[in-house]
Amino acid sequence: MFDRLKKEHIVAEDGFNRWKVPPASIAIHLCIGSVYAWSIFNPPLVKQFGVVAASASDWSLSSVVWIFSVAIVFLGLSAAFAGKWLEEVGPRMVGVVAALCWGGGFIVGGLGIMTHQLWLVYLGYGVIGGCGLGLGYVSPVSTLIRWFPDRRGMATGMAIMGFGGGAMIATPIKETLLGLFYKAPQFLGAEGAVNLVTEGGKRMAEVNGQLVEVVVASAKQLASAPVPLQEGVYVAGTGNTGAAGTFFTLGIVYFIVMMIAAFSYRVPREGWLPAGWTPPTADAASRKMITHNHVHIDQALKTPQFYLLWIVLCFNVTAGIGVIGVAKTMMTEIFGTTLPLIVNSAFAATYVFMISVFNMVGRFFWASASDYIGRKNTYYCFFILGIILYLSIPFAAQQVSVNPAVTWLVMFYAATMIIFTMYGGGFATIPAYLADIFGTKYVGGIHGRLLTAWSTAGVLGPLAITQLRNASLHNSIKDLAAKVDPAVFAEKFGAGVEQLDQLVAAKTVTIARLMEIAPQGTVDPTPSLYNTTMYAMAGLLVFALVSNFFVRPVDEKHHMETNVDAAAAKA
């Protein structure tokens, strides 16, 4: 059965309409592209026990956000190892395996959420699902480049556009499913009406004669709940965020859609060219740094061009991927406290949706534009504009904390949306860049190996944004706690300032709760939590800009022998 999936059995006959292939590619990429909406899962996963607010037993944001990182790491690793296999067996076989891994990964991840076993979520969504991401990502790219040799950028843009748009479709679906499976926890009453005690940093209350862990939910925290709830005290472990049910449902749906798409793949016969198209002359090709030669997949690793492009992709992705992973959180932290009437949970969810829209549009726009202005010039645009825009984000955050005006929200929104078009455009343009530099014969395998840059970025991006944010967070909490009257602090949290670290670890003390008792006129430090991260991302783009500058055509010694060369050598 599996032998029938190999590429020799899916060669299209002459006269086949090549435009039938892109829809299958886009369908698979739309499914796996839902990974970009991972931040939708962050709030429910860090409140699995508390449901309405994080309890001491809940997973932390820093532990949950790494699931996304692991998925991206295994995306790159699986793409690197499967690249050569893809060239041997063809896109249909790889697409089927991708469907099994991506759908199955959701099922395993759902079991991990249901049993509160974090390692199972990492194994399912991160490892197995990540392998599905990598296989699904590379399966259509080289196929479309061969079907559209006249518009390489547009072809890869069409395929990879779906990956950027996956979150656009997944965001409202995930939000709907989370609401459908949501169950509110047991309500005990208003905070002042319940006798609360603090043990080991945990908030406890007596229920049916025994102490149980509880969470105190504010009106702001309850505003994000899918059902109306009262402000007050809730029993931890008695509700359901809906995350597990959402995982199970998505796993089944994605498997079905990806299997249908995989069986729609066809490949052109050897030497096929579009009707009426002739390859560009040597002079025209050299002006855009397009080669007519081919470099073997193993030989490509011996060229400096491979590693320069690896840096270009890695740093471009690092700068964007860390922000995407916590996009919803970042929007609410920077503007939710300063413009609460505008930036609510619905606004933040729409922001995630718009990230997907601009990510998707950027993939098609920039990749298509690269057919006219050249791949190298396209990346120059990414890095020069990107440096300016990343530096503008801390400025907007600083200004909104002093002067809460909508102007700074618009500035932040516009800057991040342009950044995400270039982030997506970088992914969509790199396969065509590789085809220009190394030829089309092994571009699928070379592209797969270059995606290890994505794996590296999947670690660097979230690591930078979580570590730098956590450092800023702890410093801000200590500064705020120092300004609060110790007696007021003890009354609010049931413990003294000397136990601050323990209270922070148990999530009893937060910036929001400290601001409730901070002296009047104290500036909320929340909007500036990401400033250091943005400066670091701008610095990475400087290195990527320099690497792109040094990209040159591959030396002739790395080219594969053509039939003409071989005949001349025999003569």
PDB file of N, CA and C in Angstrom, residues 444-522:
ATOM      1  N   GLY A 444      14.533  20.692  -2.445  1.00  0.00           N
ATOM      2  CA  GLY A 444      13.701  20.227  -1.337  1.00  0.00           C
ATOM      3  C   GLY A 444      14.530  19.743  -0.167  1.00  0.00           C
ATOM      4  N   GLY A 445      15.549  18.951  -0.465  1.00  0.00           N
ATOM      5  CA  GLY A 445      16.424  18.435   0.586  1.00  0.00           C
ATOM      6  C   GLY A 445      17.275  19.520   1.220  1.00  0.00           C
ATOM      7  N   ILE A 446      17.795  20.429   0.398  1.00  0.00           N
ATOM      8  CA  ILE A 446      18.618  21.536   0.923  1.00  0.00           C
ATOM      9  C   ILE A 446      17.750  22.438   1.799  1.00  0.00           C
ATOM     10  N   HIS A 447      16.531  22.692   1.350  1.00  0.00           N
ATOM     11  CA  HIS A 447      15.607  23.513   2.136  1.00  0.00           C
ATOM     12  C   HIS A 447      15.314  22.846   3.489  1.00  0.00           C
ATOM     13  N   GLY A 448      15.137  21.525   3.475  1.00  0.00           N
ATOM     14  CA  GLY A 448      14.886  20.802   4.718  1.00  0.00           C
ATOM     15  C   GLY A 448      16.028  20.960   5.700  1.00  0.00           C
ATOM     16  N   ARG A 449      17.251  20.878   5.200  1.00  0.00           N
ATOM     17  CA  ARG A 449      18.408  21.013   6.090  1.00  0.00           C
ATOM     18  C   ARG A 449      18.575  22.450   6.581  1.00  0.00           C
ATOM     19  N   LEU A 450      18.222  23.407   5.751  1.00  0.00           N
ATOM     20  CA  LEU A 450      18.324  24.801   6.177  1.00  0.00           C
ATOM     21  C   LEU A 450      17.315  25.116   7.288  1.00  0.00           C
ATOM     22  N   LEU A 451      16.245  24.330   7.346  1.00  0.00           N
ATOM     23  CA  LEU A 451      15.221  24.582   8.356  1.00  0.00           C
ATOM     24  C   LEU A 451      15.687  24.251   9.776  1.00  0.00           C
ATOM     25  N   THR A 452      16.909  23.683   9.919  1.00  0.00           N
ATOM     26  CA  THR A 452      17.484  23.558  11.258  1.00  0.00           C
ATOM     27  C   THR A 452      17.693  24.954  11.856  1.00  0.00           C
ATOM     28  N   ALA A 453      17.791  25.954  10.984  1.00  0.00           N
ATOM     29  CA  ALA A 453      17.879  27.345  11.462  1.00  0.00           C
ATOM     30  C   ALA A 453      16.589  27.715  12.186  1.00  0.00           C
ATOM     31  N   TRP A 454      15.471  27.201  11.692  1.00  0.00           N
ATOM     32  CA  TRP A 454      14.178  27.435  12.326  1.00  0.00           C
ATOM     33  C   TRP A 454      14.135  26.766  13.695  1.00  0.00           C
ATOM     34  N   SER A 455      14.694  25.536  13.774  1.00  0.00           N
ATOM     35  CA  SER A 455      14.750  24.832  15.053  1.00  0.00           C
ATOM     36  C   SER A 455      15.537  25.640  16.078  1.00  0.00           C
ATOM     37  N   THR A 456      16.684  26.147  15.641  1.00  0.00           N
ATOM     38  CA  THR A 456      17.521  26.955  16.536  1.00  0.00           C
ATOM     39  C   THR A 456      16.775  28.204  16.970  1.00  0.00           C
ATOM     40  N   ALA A 457      16.104  28.838  16.014  1.00  0.00           N
ATOM     41  CA  ALA A 457      15.330  30.042  16.328  1.00  0.00           C
ATOM     42  C   ALA A 457      14.175  29.727  17.268  1.00  0.00           C
ATOM     43  N   GLY A 458      13.621  28.511  17.147  1.00  0.00           N
ATOM     44  CA  GLY A 458      12.537  28.102  18.026  1.00  0.00           C
ATOM     45  C   GLY A 458      12.962  28.029  19.482  1.00  0.00           C
ATOM     46  N   VAL A 459      14.272  27.857  19.711  1.00  0.00           N
ATOM     47  CA  VAL A 459      14.815  27.881  21.071  1.00  0.00           C
ATOM     48  C   VAL A 459      15.225  29.299  21.451  1.00  0.00           C
ATOM     49  N   LEU A 460      15.954  29.962  20.558  1.00  0.00           N
ATOM     50  CA  LEU A 460      16.493  31.292  20.864  1.00  0.00           C
ATOM     51  C   LEU A 460      15.400  32.338  21.103  1.00  0.00           C
ATOM     52  N   GLY A 461      14.376  32.340  20.251  1.00  0.00           N
ATOM     53  CA  GLY A 461      13.332  33.353  20.350  1.00  0.00           C
ATOM     54  C   GLY A 461      12.594  33.322  21.675  1.00  0.00           C
ATOM     55  N   PRO A 462      11.927  32.191  22.004  1.00  0.00           N
ATOM     56  CA  PRO A 462      11.222  32.122  23.289  1.00  0.00           C
ATOM     57  C   PRO A 462      12.155  32.228  24.488  1.00  0.00           C
ATOM     58  N   LEU A 463      13.385  31.688  24.357  1.00  0.00           N
ATOM     59  CA  LEU A 463      14.339  31.787  25.470  1.00  0.00           C
ATOM     60  C   LEU A 463      14.637  33.244  25.784  1.00  0.00           C
ATOM     61  N   ALA A 464      14.898  34.012  24.731  1.00  0.00           N
ATOM     62  CA  ALA A 464      15.199  35.436  24.920  1.00  0.00           C
ATOM     63  C   ALA A 464      14.015  36.166  25.527  1.00  0.00           C
ATOM     64  N   ILE A 465      12.830  35.925  24.956  1.00  0.00           N
ATOM     65  CA  ILE A 465      11.674  36.714  25.399  1.00  0.00           C
ATOM     66  C   ILE A 465      11.213  36.315  26.802  1.00  0.00           C
ATOM     67  N   THR A 466      11.336  35.023  27.177  1.00  0.00           N
ATOM     68  CA  THR A 466      10.913  34.608  28.516  1.00  0.00           C
ATOM     69  C   THR A 466      11.945  34.971  29.575  1.00  0.00           C
ATOM     70  N   GLN A 467      13.230  34.742  29.266  1.00  0.00           N
ATOM     71  CA  GLN A 467      14.262  35.047  30.252  1.00  0.00           C
ATOM     72  C   GLN A 467      14.368  36.547  30.511  1.00  0.00           C
ATOM     73  N   LEU A 468      14.391  37.321  29.444  1.00  0.00           N
ATOM     74  CA  LEU A 468      14.495  38.770  29.613  1.00  0.00           C
ATOM     75  C   LEU A 468      13.233  39.335  30.263  1.00  0.00           C
ATOM     76  N   ARG A 469      12.065  38.786  29.893  1.00  0.00           N
ATOM     77  CA  ARG A 469      10.811  39.236  30.499  1.00  0.00           C
ATOM     78  C   ARG A 469      10.764  38.861  31.972  1.00  0.00           C
ATOM     79  N   ASN A 470      11.166  37.616  32.305  1.00  0.00           N
ATOM     80  CA  ASN A 470      11.145  37.187  33.702  1.00  0.00           C
ATOM     81  C   ASN A 470      12.072  38.040  34.565  1.00  0.00           C
ATOM     82  N   ALA A 471      13.240  38.389  34.019  1.00  0.00           N
ATOM     83  CA  ALA A 471      14.169  39.249  34.759  1.00  0.00           C
ATOM     84  C   ALA A 471      13.529  40.613  35.019  1.00  0.00           C
ATOM     85  N   SER A 472      12.887  41.167  33.990  1.00  0.00           N
ATOM     86  CA  SER A 472      12.211  42.463  34.151  1.00  0.00           C
ATOM     87  C   SER A 472      11.045  42.343  35.131  1.00  0.00           C
ATOM     88  N   LEU A 473      10.321  41.216  35.072  1.00  0.00           N
ATOM     89  CA  LEU A 473       9.166  40.996  35.944  1.00  0.00           C
ATOM     90  C   LEU A 473       9.579  40.950  37.415  1.00  0.00           C
ATOM     91  N   HIS A 474      10.602  40.156  37.720  1.00  0.00           N
ATOM     92  CA  HIS A 474      11.039  40.019  39.112  1.00  0.00           C
ATOM     93  C   HIS A 474      11.590  41.334  39.648  1.00  0.00           C
ATOM     94  N   ASN A 475      12.326  42.050  38.824  1.00  0.00           N
ATOM     95  CA  ASN A 475      12.842  43.353  39.254  1.00  0.00           C
ATOM     96  C   ASN A 475      11.705  44.334  39.535  1.00  0.00           C
ATOM     97  N   SER A 476      10.689  44.300  38.661  1.00  0.00           N
ATOM     98  CA  SER A 476       9.551  45.210  38.828  1.00  0.00           C
ATOM     99  C   SER A 476       8.758  44.889  40.090  1.00  0.00           C
ATOM    100  N   ILE A 477       8.556  43.587  40.373  1.00  0.00           N
ATOM    101  CA  ILE A 477       7.818  43.180  41.576  1.00  0.00           C
ATOM    102  C   ILE A 477       8.573  43.603  42.837  1.00  0.00           C
ATOM    103  N   LYS A 478       9.894  43.424  42.832  1.00  0.00           N
ATOM    104  CA  LYS A 478      10.692  43.824  43.997  1.00  0.00           C
ATOM    105  C   LYS A 478      10.636  45.332  44.207  1.00  0.00           C
ATOM    106  N   ASP A 479      10.701  46.091  43.114  1.00  0.00           N
ATOM    107  CA  ASP A 479      10.625  47.556  43.223  1.00  0.00           C
ATOM    108  C   ASP A 479       9.271  47.997  43.771  1.00  0.00           C
ATOM    109  N   LEU A 480       8.195  47.357  43.267  1.00  0.00           N
ATOM    110  CA  LEU A 480       6.857  47.711  43.739  1.00  0.00           C
ATOM    111  C   LEU A 480       6.655  47.334  45.209  1.00  0.00           C
ATOM    112  N   ALA A 481       7.120  46.128  45.571  1.00  0.00           N
ATOM    113  CA  ALA A 481       6.960  45.660  46.953  1.00  0.00           C
ATOM    114  C   ALA A 481       7.680  46.586  47.935  1.00  0.00           C
ATOM    115  N   ALA A 482       8.815  47.154  47.497  1.00  0.00           N
ATOM    116  CA  ALA A 482       9.575  48.070  48.356  1.00  0.00           C
ATOM    117  C   ALA A 482       8.818  49.371  48.611  1.00  0.00           C
ATOM    118  N   LYS A 483       7.896  49.703  47.697  1.00  0.00           N
ATOM    119  CA  LYS A 483       7.135  50.955  47.841  1.00  0.00           C
ATOM    120  C   LYS A 483       5.855  50.785  48.670  1.00  0.00           C
ATOM    121  N   VAL A 484       5.454  49.527  48.871  1.00  0.00           N
ATOM    122  CA  VAL A 484       4.201  49.249  49.579  1.00  0.00           C
ATOM    123  C   VAL A 484       4.432  49.212  51.092  1.00  0.00           C
ATOM    124  N   ASP A 485       3.479  49.706  51.860  1.00  0.00           N
ATOM    125  CA  ASP A 485       3.520  49.655  53.319  1.00  0.00           C
ATOM    126  C   ASP A 485       3.519  48.176  53.752  1.00  0.00           C
ATOM    127  N   PRO A 486       4.512  47.725  54.538  1.00  0.00           N
ATOM    128  CA  PRO A 486       4.591  46.310  54.942  1.00  0.00           C
ATOM    129  C   PRO A 486       3.323  45.796  55.623  1.00  0.00           C
ATOM    130  N   ALA A 487       2.670  46.651  56.416  1.00  0.00           N
ATOM    131  CA  ALA A 487       1.444  46.221  57.097  1.00  0.00           C
ATOM    132  C   ALA A 487       0.318  45.972  56.093  1.00  0.00           C
ATOM    133  N   VAL A 488       0.211  46.856  55.117  1.00  0.00           N
ATOM    134  CA  VAL A 488      -0.803  46.695  54.065  1.00  0.00           C
ATOM    135  C   VAL A 488      -0.515  45.442  53.248  1.00  0.00           C
ATOM    136  N   PHE A 489       0.763  45.188  52.967  1.00  0.00           N
ATOM    137  CA  PHE A 489       1.181  43.999  52.214  1.00  0.00           C
ATOM    138  C   PHE A 489       0.758  42.735  52.957  1.00  0.00           C
ATOM    139  N   ALA A 490       1.058  42.690  54.275  1.00  0.00           N
ATOM    140  CA  ALA A 490       0.733  41.498  55.072  1.00  0.00           C
ATOM    141  C   ALA A 490      -0.773  41.266  55.137  1.00  0.00           C
ATOM    142  N   GLU A 491      -1.544  42.347  55.222  1.00  0.00           N
ATOM    143  CA  GLU A 491      -2.997  42.223  55.273  1.00  0.00           C
ATOM    144  C   GLU A 491      -3.561  41.712  53.944  1.00  0.00           C
ATOM    145  N   LYS A 492      -2.965  42.156  52.832  1.00  0.00           N
ATOM    146  CA  LYS A 492      -3.436  41.787  51.497  1.00  0.00           C
ATOM    147  C   LYS A 492      -3.138  40.328  51.166  1.00  0.00           C
ATOM    148  N   PHE A 493      -1.916  39.881  51.519  1.00  0.00           N
ATOM    149  CA  PHE A 493      -1.462  38.561  51.057  1.00  0.00           C
ATOM    150  C   PHE A 493      -1.339  37.524  52.173  1.00  0.00           C
ATOM    151  N   GLY A 494      -1.594  37.922  53.419  1.00  0.00           N
ATOM    152  CA  GLY A 494      -1.551  36.955  54.516  1.00  0.00           C
ATOM    153  C   GLY A 494      -0.149  36.527  54.893  1.00  0.00           C
ATOM    154  N   ALA A 495       0.859  37.246  54.451  1.00  0.00           N
ATOM    155  CA  ALA A 495       2.265  36.947  54.780  1.00  0.00           C
ATOM    156  C   ALA A 495       3.075  38.226  54.611  1.00  0.00           C
ATOM    157  N   GLY A 496       4.257  38.266  55.244  1.00  0.00           N
ATOM    158  CA  GLY A 496       5.087  39.460  55.204  1.00  0.00           C
ATOM    159  C   GLY A 496       5.905  39.586  53.939  1.00  0.00           C
ATOM    160  N   VAL A 497       6.505  40.781  53.743  1.00  0.00           N
ATOM    161  CA  VAL A 497       7.334  41.050  52.558  1.00  0.00           C
ATOM    162  C   VAL A 497       8.537  40.125  52.513  1.00  0.00           C
ATOM    163  N   GLU A 498       8.995  39.682  53.676  1.00  0.00           N
ATOM    164  CA  GLU A 498      10.171  38.793  53.716  1.00  0.00           C
ATOM    165  C   GLU A 498       9.897  37.464  53.004  1.00  0.00           C
ATOM    166  N   GLN A 499       8.619  37.125  52.793  1.00  0.00           N
ATOM    167  CA  GLN A 499       8.269  35.888  52.072  1.00  0.00           C
ATOM    168  C   GLN A 499       7.920  36.163  50.606  1.00  0.00           C
ATOM    169  N   LEU A 500       8.391  37.277  50.082  1.00  0.00           N
ATOM    170  CA  LEU A 500       8.022  37.711  48.727  1.00  0.00           C
ATOM    171  C   LEU A 500       8.327  36.650  47.668  1.00  0.00           C
ATOM    172  N   ASP A 501       9.521  36.079  47.702  1.00  0.00           N
ATOM    173  CA  ASP A 501       9.903  35.093  46.677  1.00  0.00           C
ATOM    174  C   ASP A 501       8.959  33.893  46.677  1.00  0.00           C
ATOM    175  N   GLN A 502       8.606  33.448  47.861  1.00  0.00           N
ATOM    176  CA  GLN A 502       7.691  32.300  47.985  1.00  0.00           C
ATOM    177  C   GLN A 502       6.300  32.653  47.473  1.00  0.00           C
ATOM    178  N   LEU A 503       5.852  33.847  47.781  1.00  0.00           N
ATOM    179  CA  LEU A 503       4.537  34.302  47.334  1.00  0.00           C
ATOM    180  C   LEU A 503       4.482  34.488  45.821  1.00  0.00           C
ATOM    181  N   VAL A 504       5.586  34.970  45.232  1.00  0.00           N
ATOM    182  CA  VAL A 504       5.661  35.143  43.777  1.00  0.00           C
ATOM    183  C   VAL A 504       5.663  33.784  43.094  1.00  0.00           C
ATOM    184  N   ALA A 505       6.417  32.832  43.659  1.00  0.00           N
ATOM    185  CA  ALA A 505       6.482  31.482  43.076  1.00  0.00           C
ATOM    186  C   ALA A 505       5.123  30.807  43.097  1.00  0.00           C
ATOM    187  N   ALA A 506       4.315  31.092  44.136  1.00  0.00           N
ATOM    188  CA  ALA A 506       2.980  30.498  44.243  1.00  0.00           C
ATOM    189  C   ALA A 506       1.922  31.297  43.483  1.00  0.00           C
ATOM    190  N   LYS A 507       2.370  32.373  42.811  1.00  0.00           N
ATOM    191  CA  LYS A 507       1.497  33.239  42.002  1.00  0.00           C
ATOM    192  C   LYS A 507       0.488  34.010  42.857  1.00  0.00           C
ATOM    193  N   THR A 508       0.774  34.107  44.157  1.00  0.00           N
ATOM    194  CA  THR A 508      -0.091  34.889  45.043  1.00  0.00           C
ATOM    195  C   THR A 508       0.152  36.379  44.853  1.00  0.00           C
ATOM    196  N   VAL A 509       1.417  36.743  44.664  1.00  0.00           N
ATOM    197  CA  VAL A 509       1.792  38.137  44.432  1.00  0.00           C
ATOM    198  C   VAL A 509       2.099  38.337  42.956  1.00  0.00           C
ATOM    199  N   THR A 510       1.438  39.311  42.340  1.00  0.00           N
ATOM    200  CA  THR A 510       1.680  39.684  40.945  1.00  0.00           C
ATOM    201  C   THR A 510       1.765  41.204  40.865  1.00  0.00           C
ATOM    202  N   ILE A 511       2.206  41.690  39.728  1.00  0.00           N
ATOM    203  CA  ILE A 511       2.267  43.141  39.542  1.00  0.00           C
ATOM    204  C   ILE A 511       0.877  43.748  39.682  1.00  0.00           C
ATOM    205  N   ALA A 512      -0.130  43.103  39.072  1.00  0.00           N
ATOM    206  CA  ALA A 512      -1.501  43.632  39.110  1.00  0.00           C
ATOM    207  C   ALA A 512      -2.015  43.762  40.543  1.00  0.00           C
ATOM    208  N   ARG A 513      -1.745  42.748  41.389  1.00  0.00           N
ATOM    209  CA  ARG A 513      -2.235  42.780  42.767  1.00  0.00           C
ATOM    210  C   ARG A 513      -1.435  43.773  43.616  1.00  0.00           C
ATOM    211  N   LEU A 514      -0.142  43.945  43.298  1.00  0.00           N
ATOM    212  CA  LEU A 514       0.658  44.938  44.006  1.00  0.00           C
ATOM    213  C   LEU A 514       0.214  46.352  43.664  1.00  0.00           C
ATOM    214  N   MET A 515      -0.183  46.551  42.399  1.00  0.00           N
ATOM    215  CA  MET A 515      -0.631  47.885  41.982  1.00  0.00           C
ATOM    216  C   MET A 515      -1.910  48.300  42.720  1.00  0.00           C
ATOM    217  N   GLU A 516      -2.681  47.308  43.203  1.00  0.00           N
ATOM    218  CA  GLU A 516      -3.908  47.610  43.935  1.00  0.00           C
ATOM    219  C   GLU A 516      -3.608  48.297  45.275  1.00  0.00           C
ATOM    220  N   ILE A 517      -2.408  48.038  45.842  1.00  0.00           N
ATOM    221  CA  ILE A 517      -2.054  48.614  47.147  1.00  0.00           C
ATOM    222  C   ILE A 517      -0.836  49.529  47.067  1.00  0.00           C
ATOM    223  N   ALA A 518      -0.357  49.786  45.839  1.00  0.00           N
ATOM    224  CA  ALA A 518       0.803  50.669  45.663  1.00  0.00           C
ATOM    225  C   ALA A 518       0.394  52.117  45.928  1.00  0.00           C
ATOM    226  N   PRO A 519       1.338  52.960  46.385  1.00  0.00           N
ATOM    227  CA  PRO A 519       1.027  54.379  46.628  1.00  0.00           C
ATOM    228  C   PRO A 519       0.482  55.046  45.372  1.00  0.00           C
ATOM    229  N   GLN A 520      -0.402  55.990  45.547  1.00  0.00           N
ATOM    230  CA  GLN A 520      -0.993  56.696  44.412  1.00  0.00           C
ATOM    231  C   GLN A 520       0.099  57.383  43.601  1.00  0.00           C
ATOM    232  N   GLY A 521      -0.018  57.312  42.281  1.00  0.00           N
ATOM    233  CA  GLY A 521       0.988  57.922  41.404  1.00  0.00           C
ATOM    234  C   GLY A 521       2.060  56.958  40.947  1.00  0.00           C
ATOM    235  N   THR A 522       2.044  55.729  41.492  1.00  0.00           N
ATOM    236  CA  THR A 522       3.027  54.719  41.075  1.00  0.00           C
ATOM    237  C   THR A 522       2.747  54.301  39.631  1.00  0.00           C
TER     238      THR A 522
END
